[in-house]
Amino acid sequence: MEIPEKEWNELRGKVVALEKEQLTIKKYIEEKLNDDEELVESIKGFRNEIKELLEKL
């Protein structure tokens, strides 16, 4: 079965658009994961500071 050139080019364009969207989503998820890791590290730091304060009391 042969696909007309116009349809083929449309499909190719859609694939390119989907690949770009996939990369955008991947980048967004990676940024959010990094944000989450930074938040966890900050909370650990606060926890340690609170522990040190409580030990001094």
JSON list of N, CA and C in Angstrom, two decimals:
[
{"chain": "A", "resi": 1, "resn": "MET", "atom": "N", "xyz": [0.84, -1.17, 0.00]},
{"chain": "A", "resi": 1, "resn": "MET", "atom": "CA", "xyz": [0.00, 0.00, 0.00]},
{"chain": "A", "resi": 1, "resn": "MET", "atom": "C", "xyz": [0.89, 1.24, 0.00]},
{"chain": "A", "resi": 2, "resn": "GLU", "atom": "N", "xyz": [0.62, 2.13, -0.90]},
{"chain": "A", "resi": 2, "resn": "GLU", "atom": "CA", "xyz": [1.41, 3.34, -1.02]},
{"chain": "A", "resi": 2, "resn": "GLU", "atom": "C", "xyz": [0.65, 4.52, -0.44]},
{"chain": "A", "resi": 3, "resn": "ILE", "atom": "N", "xyz": [1.37, 5.35, 0.29]},
{"chain": "A", "resi": 3, "resn": "ILE", "atom": "CA", "xyz": [0.77, 6.53, 0.90]},
{"chain": "A", "resi": 3, "resn": "ILE", "atom": "C", "xyz": [1.10, 7.73, 0.02]},
{"chain": "A", "resi": 4, "resn": "PRO", "atom": "N", "xyz": [0.08, 8.53, -0.31]},
{"chain": "A", "resi": 4, "resn": "PRO", "atom": "CA", "xyz": [0.35, 9.72, -1.12]},
{"chain": "A", "resi": 4, "resn": "PRO", "atom": "C", "xyz": [1.35, 10.65, -0.42]},
{"chain": "A", "resi": 5, "resn": "GLU", "atom": "N", "xyz": [2.14, 11.35, -1.22]},
{"chain": "A", "resi": 5, "resn": "GLU", "atom": "CA", "xyz": [3.20, 12.20, -0.67]},
{"chain": "A", "resi": 5, "resn": "GLU", "atom": "C", "xyz": [2.66, 13.24, 0.31]},
{"chain": "A", "resi": 6, "resn": "LYS", "atom": "N", "xyz": [1.52, 13.81, 0.02]},
{"chain": "A", "resi": 6, "resn": "LYS", "atom": "CA", "xyz": [0.95, 14.84, 0.89]},
{"chain": "A", "resi": 6, "resn": "LYS", "atom": "C", "xyz": [0.65, 14.25, 2.28]},
{"chain": "A", "resi": 7, "resn": "GLU", "atom": "N", "xyz": [0.04, 13.08, 2.30]},
{"chain": "A", "resi": 7, "resn": "GLU", "atom": "CA", "xyz": [-0.26, 12.43, 3.59]},
{"chain": "A", "resi": 7, "resn": "GLU", "atom": "C", "xyz": [1.03, 12.06, 4.31]},
{"chain": "A", "resi": 8, "resn": "TRP", "atom": "N", "xyz": [2.01, 11.57, 3.56]},
{"chain": "A", "resi": 8, "resn": "TRP", "atom": "CA", "xyz": [3.28, 11.19, 4.14]},
{"chain": "A", "resi": 8, "resn": "TRP", "atom": "C", "xyz": [3.94, 12.40, 4.82]},
{"chain": "A", "resi": 9, "resn": "ASN", "atom": "N", "xyz": [3.94, 13.54, 4.14]},
{"chain": "A", "resi": 9, "resn": "ASN", "atom": "CA", "xyz": [4.54, 14.75, 4.70]},
{"chain": "A", "resi": 9, "resn": "ASN", "atom": "C", "xyz": [3.77, 15.23, 5.93]},
{"chain": "A", "resi": 10, "resn": "GLU", "atom": "N", "xyz": [2.45, 15.09, 5.91]},
{"chain": "A", "resi": 10, "resn": "GLU", "atom": "CA", "xyz": [1.64, 15.46, 7.08]},
{"chain": "A", "resi": 10, "resn": "GLU", "atom": "C", "xyz": [1.98, 14.56, 8.27]},
{"chain": "A", "resi": 11, "resn": "LEU", "atom": "N", "xyz": [2.10, 13.26, 8.01]},
{"chain": "A", "resi": 11, "resn": "LEU", "atom": "CA", "xyz": [2.45, 12.32, 9.06]},
{"chain": "A", "resi": 11, "resn": "LEU", "atom": "C", "xyz": [3.85, 12.62, 9.61]},
{"chain": "A", "resi": 12, "resn": "ARG", "atom": "N", "xyz": [4.76, 12.92, 8.73]},
{"chain": "A", "resi": 12, "resn": "ARG", "atom": "CA", "xyz": [6.12, 13.25, 9.13]},
{"chain": "A", "resi": 12, "resn": "ARG", "atom": "C", "xyz": [6.11, 14.50, 10.03]},
{"chain": "A", "resi": 13, "resn": "GLY", "atom": "N", "xyz": [5.33, 15.49, 9.66]},
{"chain": "A", "resi": 13, "resn": "GLY", "atom": "CA", "xyz": [5.21, 16.70, 10.46]},
{"chain": "A", "resi": 13, "resn": "GLY", "atom": "C", "xyz": [4.64, 16.42, 11.83]},
{"chain": "A", "resi": 14, "resn": "LYS", "atom": "N", "xyz": [3.65, 15.54, 11.88]},
{"chain": "A", "resi": 14, "resn": "LYS", "atom": "CA", "xyz": [3.05, 15.18, 13.17]},
{"chain": "A", "resi": 14, "resn": "LYS", "atom": "C", "xyz": [4.05, 14.45, 14.06]},
{"chain": "A", "resi": 15, "resn": "VAL", "atom": "N", "xyz": [4.83, 13.58, 13.47]},
{"chain": "A", "resi": 15, "resn": "VAL", "atom": "CA", "xyz": [5.84, 12.84, 14.24]},
{"chain": "A", "resi": 15, "resn": "VAL", "atom": "C", "xyz": [6.87, 13.82, 14.81]},
{"chain": "A", "resi": 16, "resn": "VAL", "atom": "N", "xyz": [7.30, 14.77, 14.01]},
{"chain": "A", "resi": 16, "resn": "VAL", "atom": "CA", "xyz": [8.27, 15.77, 14.48]},
{"chain": "A", "resi": 16, "resn": "VAL", "atom": "C", "xyz": [7.67, 16.57, 15.63]},
{"chain": "A", "resi": 17, "resn": "ALA", "atom": "N", "xyz": [6.41, 16.97, 15.49]},
{"chain": "A", "resi": 17, "resn": "ALA", "atom": "CA", "xyz": [5.74, 17.74, 16.55]},
{"chain": "A", "resi": 17, "resn": "ALA", "atom": "C", "xyz": [5.64, 16.91, 17.83]},
{"chain": "A", "resi": 18, "resn": "LEU", "atom": "N", "xyz": [5.30, 15.64, 17.70]},
{"chain": "A", "resi": 18, "resn": "LEU", "atom": "CA", "xyz": [5.20, 14.76, 18.87]},
{"chain": "A", "resi": 18, "resn": "LEU", "atom": "C", "xyz": [6.56, 14.57, 19.54]},
{"chain": "A", "resi": 19, "resn": "GLU", "atom": "N", "xyz": [7.61, 14.45, 18.75]},
{"chain": "A", "resi": 19, "resn": "GLU", "atom": "CA", "xyz": [8.95, 14.30, 19.32]},
{"chain": "A", "resi": 19, "resn": "GLU", "atom": "C", "xyz": [9.34, 15.55, 20.10]},
{"chain": "A", "resi": 20, "resn": "LYS", "atom": "N", "xyz": [9.02, 16.73, 19.55]},
{"chain": "A", "resi": 20, "resn": "LYS", "atom": "CA", "xyz": [9.32, 17.98, 20.26]},
{"chain": "A", "resi": 20, "resn": "LYS", "atom": "C", "xyz": [8.53, 18.06, 21.56]},
{"chain": "A", "resi": 21, "resn": "GLU", "atom": "N", "xyz": [7.27, 17.68, 21.50]},
{"chain": "A", "resi": 21, "resn": "GLU", "atom": "CA", "xyz": [6.44, 17.70, 22.70]},
{"chain": "A", "resi": 21, "resn": "GLU", "atom": "C", "xyz": [6.96, 16.72, 23.75]},
{"chain": "A", "resi": 22, "resn": "GLN", "atom": "N", "xyz": [7.39, 15.56, 23.30]},
{"chain": "A", "resi": 22, "resn": "GLN", "atom": "CA", "xyz": [7.95, 14.56, 24.21]},
{"chain": "A", "resi": 22, "resn": "GLN", "atom": "C", "xyz": [9.19, 15.11, 24.91]},
{"chain": "A", "resi": 23, "resn": "LEU", "atom": "N", "xyz": [10.06, 15.78, 24.16]},
{"chain": "A", "resi": 23, "resn": "LEU", "atom": "CA", "xyz": [11.26, 16.35, 24.75]},
{"chain": "A", "resi": 23, "resn": "LEU", "atom": "C", "xyz": [10.91, 17.45, 25.76]},
{"chain": "A", "resi": 24, "resn": "THR", "atom": "N", "xyz": [9.91, 18.25, 25.43]},
{"chain": "A", "resi": 24, "resn": "THR", "atom": "CA", "xyz": [9.46, 19.30, 26.35]},
{"chain": "A", "resi": 24, "resn": "THR", "atom": "C", "xyz": [8.94, 18.70, 27.64]},
{"chain": "A", "resi": 25, "resn": "ILE", "atom": "N", "xyz": [8.14, 17.66, 27.53]},
{"chain": "A", "resi": 25, "resn": "ILE", "atom": "CA", "xyz": [7.58, 16.99, 28.71]},
{"chain": "A", "resi": 25, "resn": "ILE", "atom": "C", "xyz": [8.70, 16.36, 29.53]},
{"chain": "A", "resi": 26, "resn": "LYS", "atom": "N", "xyz": [9.64, 15.72, 28.86]},
{"chain": "A", "resi": 26, "resn": "LYS", "atom": "CA", "xyz": [10.77, 15.08, 29.55]},
{"chain": "A", "resi": 26, "resn": "LYS", "atom": "C", "xyz": [11.57, 16.12, 30.32]},
{"chain": "A", "resi": 27, "resn": "LYS", "atom": "N", "xyz": [11.84, 17.27, 29.68]},
{"chain": "A", "resi": 27, "resn": "LYS", "atom": "CA", "xyz": [12.60, 18.33, 30.34]},
{"chain": "A", "resi": 27, "resn": "LYS", "atom": "C", "xyz": [11.83, 18.85, 31.56]},
{"chain": "A", "resi": 28, "resn": "TYR", "atom": "N", "xyz": [10.52, 19.03, 31.42]},
{"chain": "A", "resi": 28, "resn": "TYR", "atom": "CA", "xyz": [9.68, 19.51, 32.52]},
{"chain": "A", "resi": 28, "resn": "TYR", "atom": "C", "xyz": [9.74, 18.53, 33.70]},
{"chain": "A", "resi": 29, "resn": "ILE", "atom": "N", "xyz": [9.62, 17.25, 33.41]},
{"chain": "A", "resi": 29, "resn": "ILE", "atom": "CA", "xyz": [9.64, 16.23, 34.46]},
{"chain": "A", "resi": 29, "resn": "ILE", "atom": "C", "xyz": [11.01, 16.22, 35.15]},
{"chain": "A", "resi": 30, "resn": "GLU", "atom": "N", "xyz": [12.08, 16.31, 34.37]},
{"chain": "A", "resi": 30, "resn": "GLU", "atom": "CA", "xyz": [13.42, 16.33, 34.96]},
{"chain": "A", "resi": 30, "resn": "GLU", "atom": "C", "xyz": [13.60, 17.54, 35.87]},
{"chain": "A", "resi": 31, "resn": "GLU", "atom": "N", "xyz": [13.10, 18.70, 35.45]},
{"chain": "A", "resi": 31, "resn": "GLU", "atom": "CA", "xyz": [13.20, 19.90, 36.27]},
{"chain": "A", "resi": 31, "resn": "GLU", "atom": "C", "xyz": [12.43, 19.73, 37.58]},
{"chain": "A", "resi": 32, "resn": "LYS", "atom": "N", "xyz": [11.23, 19.14, 37.49]},
{"chain": "A", "resi": 32, "resn": "LYS", "atom": "CA", "xyz": [10.42, 18.94, 38.69]},
{"chain": "A", "resi": 32, "resn": "LYS", "atom": "C", "xyz": [11.08, 17.94, 39.63]},
{"chain": "A", "resi": 33, "resn": "LEU", "atom": "N", "xyz": [11.69, 16.90, 39.09]},
{"chain": "A", "resi": 33, "resn": "LEU", "atom": "CA", "xyz": [12.40, 15.94, 39.93]},
{"chain": "A", "resi": 33, "resn": "LEU", "atom": "C", "xyz": [13.57, 16.60, 40.63]},
{"chain": "A", "resi": 34, "resn": "ASN", "atom": "N", "xyz": [14.28, 17.46, 39.92]},
{"chain": "A", "resi": 34, "resn": "ASN", "atom": "CA", "xyz": [15.40, 18.19, 40.54]},
{"chain": "A", "resi": 34, "resn": "ASN", "atom": "C", "xyz": [14.88, 19.12, 41.63]},
{"chain": "A", "resi": 35, "resn": "ASP", "atom": "N", "xyz": [13.75, 19.79, 41.36]},
{"chain": "A", "resi": 35, "resn": "ASP", "atom": "CA", "xyz": [13.15, 20.66, 42.37]},
{"chain": "A", "resi": 35, "resn": "ASP", "atom": "C", "xyz": [12.78, 19.85, 43.62]},
{"chain": "A", "resi": 36, "resn": "ASP", "atom": "N", "xyz": [12.21, 18.67, 43.40]},
{"chain": "A", "resi": 36, "resn": "ASP", "atom": "CA", "xyz": [11.83, 17.81, 44.51]},
{"chain": "A", "resi": 36, "resn": "ASP", "atom": "C", "xyz": [13.06, 17.39, 45.32]},
{"chain": "A", "resi": 37, "resn": "GLU", "atom": "N", "xyz": [14.13, 17.04, 44.63]},
{"chain": "A", "resi": 37, "resn": "GLU", "atom": "CA", "xyz": [15.36, 16.63, 45.32]},
{"chain": "A", "resi": 37, "resn": "GLU", "atom": "C", "xyz": [15.92, 17.80, 46.13]},
{"chain": "A", "resi": 38, "resn": "GLU", "atom": "N", "xyz": [15.88, 18.99, 45.57]},
{"chain": "A", "resi": 38, "resn": "GLU", "atom": "CA", "xyz": [16.37, 20.17, 46.30]},
{"chain": "A", "resi": 38, "resn": "GLU", "atom": "C", "xyz": [15.50, 20.42, 47.53]},
{"chain": "A", "resi": 39, "resn": "LEU", "atom": "N", "xyz": [14.20, 20.25, 47.38]},
{"chain": "A", "resi": 39, "resn": "LEU", "atom": "CA", "xyz": [13.29, 20.45, 48.51]},
{"chain": "A", "resi": 39, "resn": "LEU", "atom": "C", "xyz": [13.58, 19.44, 49.61]},
{"chain": "A", "resi": 40, "resn": "VAL", "atom": "N", "xyz": [13.79, 18.18, 49.24]},
{"chain": "A", "resi": 40, "resn": "VAL", "atom": "CA", "xyz": [14.10, 17.14, 50.22]},
{"chain": "A", "resi": 40, "resn": "VAL", "atom": "C", "xyz": [15.40, 17.49, 50.96]},
{"chain": "A", "resi": 41, "resn": "GLU", "atom": "N", "xyz": [16.40, 17.93, 50.22]},
{"chain": "A", "resi": 41, "resn": "GLU", "atom": "CA", "xyz": [17.67, 18.30, 50.84]},
{"chain": "A", "resi": 41, "resn": "GLU", "atom": "C", "xyz": [17.50, 19.49, 51.79]},
{"chain": "A", "resi": 42, "resn": "SER", "atom": "N", "xyz": [16.68, 20.46, 51.40]},
{"chain": "A", "resi": 42, "resn": "SER", "atom": "CA", "xyz": [16.42, 21.60, 52.29]},
{"chain": "A", "resi": 42, "resn": "SER", "atom": "C", "xyz": [15.74, 21.16, 53.57]},
{"chain": "A", "resi": 43, "resn": "ILE", "atom": "N", "xyz": [14.77, 20.28, 53.43]},
{"chain": "A", "resi": 43, "resn": "ILE", "atom": "CA", "xyz": [14.05, 19.79, 54.61]},
{"chain": "A", "resi": 43, "resn": "ILE", "atom": "C", "xyz": [14.99, 19.01, 55.52]},
{"chain": "A", "resi": 44, "resn": "LYS", "atom": "N", "xyz": [15.87, 18.21, 54.94]},
{"chain": "A", "resi": 44, "resn": "LYS", "atom": "CA", "xyz": [16.85, 17.47, 55.74]},
{"chain": "A", "resi": 44, "resn": "LYS", "atom": "C", "xyz": [17.75, 18.45, 56.50]},
{"chain": "A", "resi": 45, "resn": "GLY", "atom": "N", "xyz": [18.14, 19.53, 55.82]},
{"chain": "A", "resi": 45, "resn": "GLY", "atom": "CA", "xyz": [18.97, 20.53, 56.47]},
{"chain": "A", "resi": 45, "resn": "GLY", "atom": "C", "xyz": [18.25, 21.19, 57.63]},
{"chain": "A", "resi": 46, "resn": "PHE", "atom": "N", "xyz": [16.97, 21.53, 57.43]},
{"chain": "A", "resi": 46, "resn": "PHE", "atom": "CA", "xyz": [16.17, 22.12, 58.52]},
{"chain": "A", "resi": 46, "resn": "PHE", "atom": "C", "xyz": [16.03, 21.14, 59.67]},
{"chain": "A", "resi": 47, "resn": "ARG", "atom": "N", "xyz": [15.81, 19.90, 59.34]},
{"chain": "A", "resi": 47, "resn": "ARG", "atom": "CA", "xyz": [15.67, 18.86, 60.37]},
{"chain": "A", "resi": 47, "resn": "ARG", "atom": "C", "xyz": [16.93, 18.78, 61.21]},
{"chain": "A", "resi": 48, "resn": "ASN", "atom": "N", "xyz": [18.07, 18.78, 60.54]},
{"chain": "A", "resi": 48, "resn": "ASN", "atom": "CA", "xyz": [19.34, 18.70, 61.26]},
{"chain": "A", "resi": 48, "resn": "ASN", "atom": "C", "xyz": [19.55, 19.93, 62.14]},
{"chain": "A", "resi": 49, "resn": "GLU", "atom": "N", "xyz": [19.18, 21.09, 61.63]},
{"chain": "A", "resi": 49, "resn": "GLU", "atom": "CA", "xyz": [19.30, 22.31, 62.42]},
{"chain": "A", "resi": 49, "resn": "GLU", "atom": "C", "xyz": [18.40, 22.25, 63.66]},
{"chain": "A", "resi": 50, "resn": "ILE", "atom": "N", "xyz": [17.20, 21.74, 63.49]},
{"chain": "A", "resi": 50, "resn": "ILE", "atom": "CA", "xyz": [16.26, 21.61, 64.62]},
{"chain": "A", "resi": 50, "resn": "ILE", "atom": "C", "xyz": [16.82, 20.62, 65.65]},
{"chain": "A", "resi": 51, "resn": "LYS", "atom": "N", "xyz": [17.37, 19.51, 65.16]},
{"chain": "A", "resi": 51, "resn": "LYS", "atom": "CA", "xyz": [17.98, 18.52, 66.07]},
{"chain": "A", "resi": 51, "resn": "LYS", "atom": "C", "xyz": [19.09, 19.16, 66.89]},
{"chain": "A", "resi": 52, "resn": "GLU", "atom": "N", "xyz": [19.94, 19.93, 66.23]},
{"chain": "A", "resi": 52, "resn": "GLU", "atom": "CA", "xyz": [21.05, 20.59, 66.92]},
{"chain": "A", "resi": 52, "resn": "GLU", "atom": "C", "xyz": [20.52, 21.58, 67.95]},
{"chain": "A", "resi": 53, "resn": "LEU", "atom": "N", "xyz": [19.48, 22.32, 67.61]},
{"chain": "A", "resi": 53, "resn": "LEU", "atom": "CA", "xyz": [18.90, 23.27, 68.57]},
{"chain": "A", "resi": 53, "resn": "LEU", "atom": "C", "xyz": [18.32, 22.53, 69.78]},
{"chain": "A", "resi": 54, "resn": "LEU", "atom": "N", "xyz": [17.64, 21.42, 69.53]},
{"chain": "A", "resi": 54, "resn": "LEU", "atom": "CA", "xyz": [17.04, 20.66, 70.62]},
{"chain": "A", "resi": 54, "resn": "LEU", "atom": "C", "xyz": [18.11, 20.04, 71.51]},
{"chain": "A", "resi": 55, "resn": "GLU", "atom": "N", "xyz": [19.21, 19.63, 70.93]},
{"chain": "A", "resi": 55, "resn": "GLU", "atom": "CA", "xyz": [20.30, 19.05, 71.71]},
{"chain": "A", "resi": 55, "resn": "GLU", "atom": "C", "xyz": [20.93, 20.09, 72.63]},
{"chain": "A", "resi": 56, "resn": "LYS", "atom": "N", "xyz": [20.91, 21.35, 72.23]},
{"chain": "A", "resi": 56, "resn": "LYS", "atom": "CA", "xyz": [21.50, 22.43, 73.04]},
{"chain": "A", "resi": 56, "resn": "LYS", "atom": "C", "xyz": [20.60, 22.83, 74.20]},
{"chain": "A", "resi": 57, "resn": "LEU", "atom": "N", "xyz": [19.33, 22.47, 74.11]},
{"chain": "A", "resi": 57, "resn": "LEU", "atom": "CA", "xyz": [18.39, 22.84, 75.17]},
{"chain": "A", "resi": 57, "resn": "LEU", "atom": "C", "xyz": [18.53, 22.00, 76.41]}
]
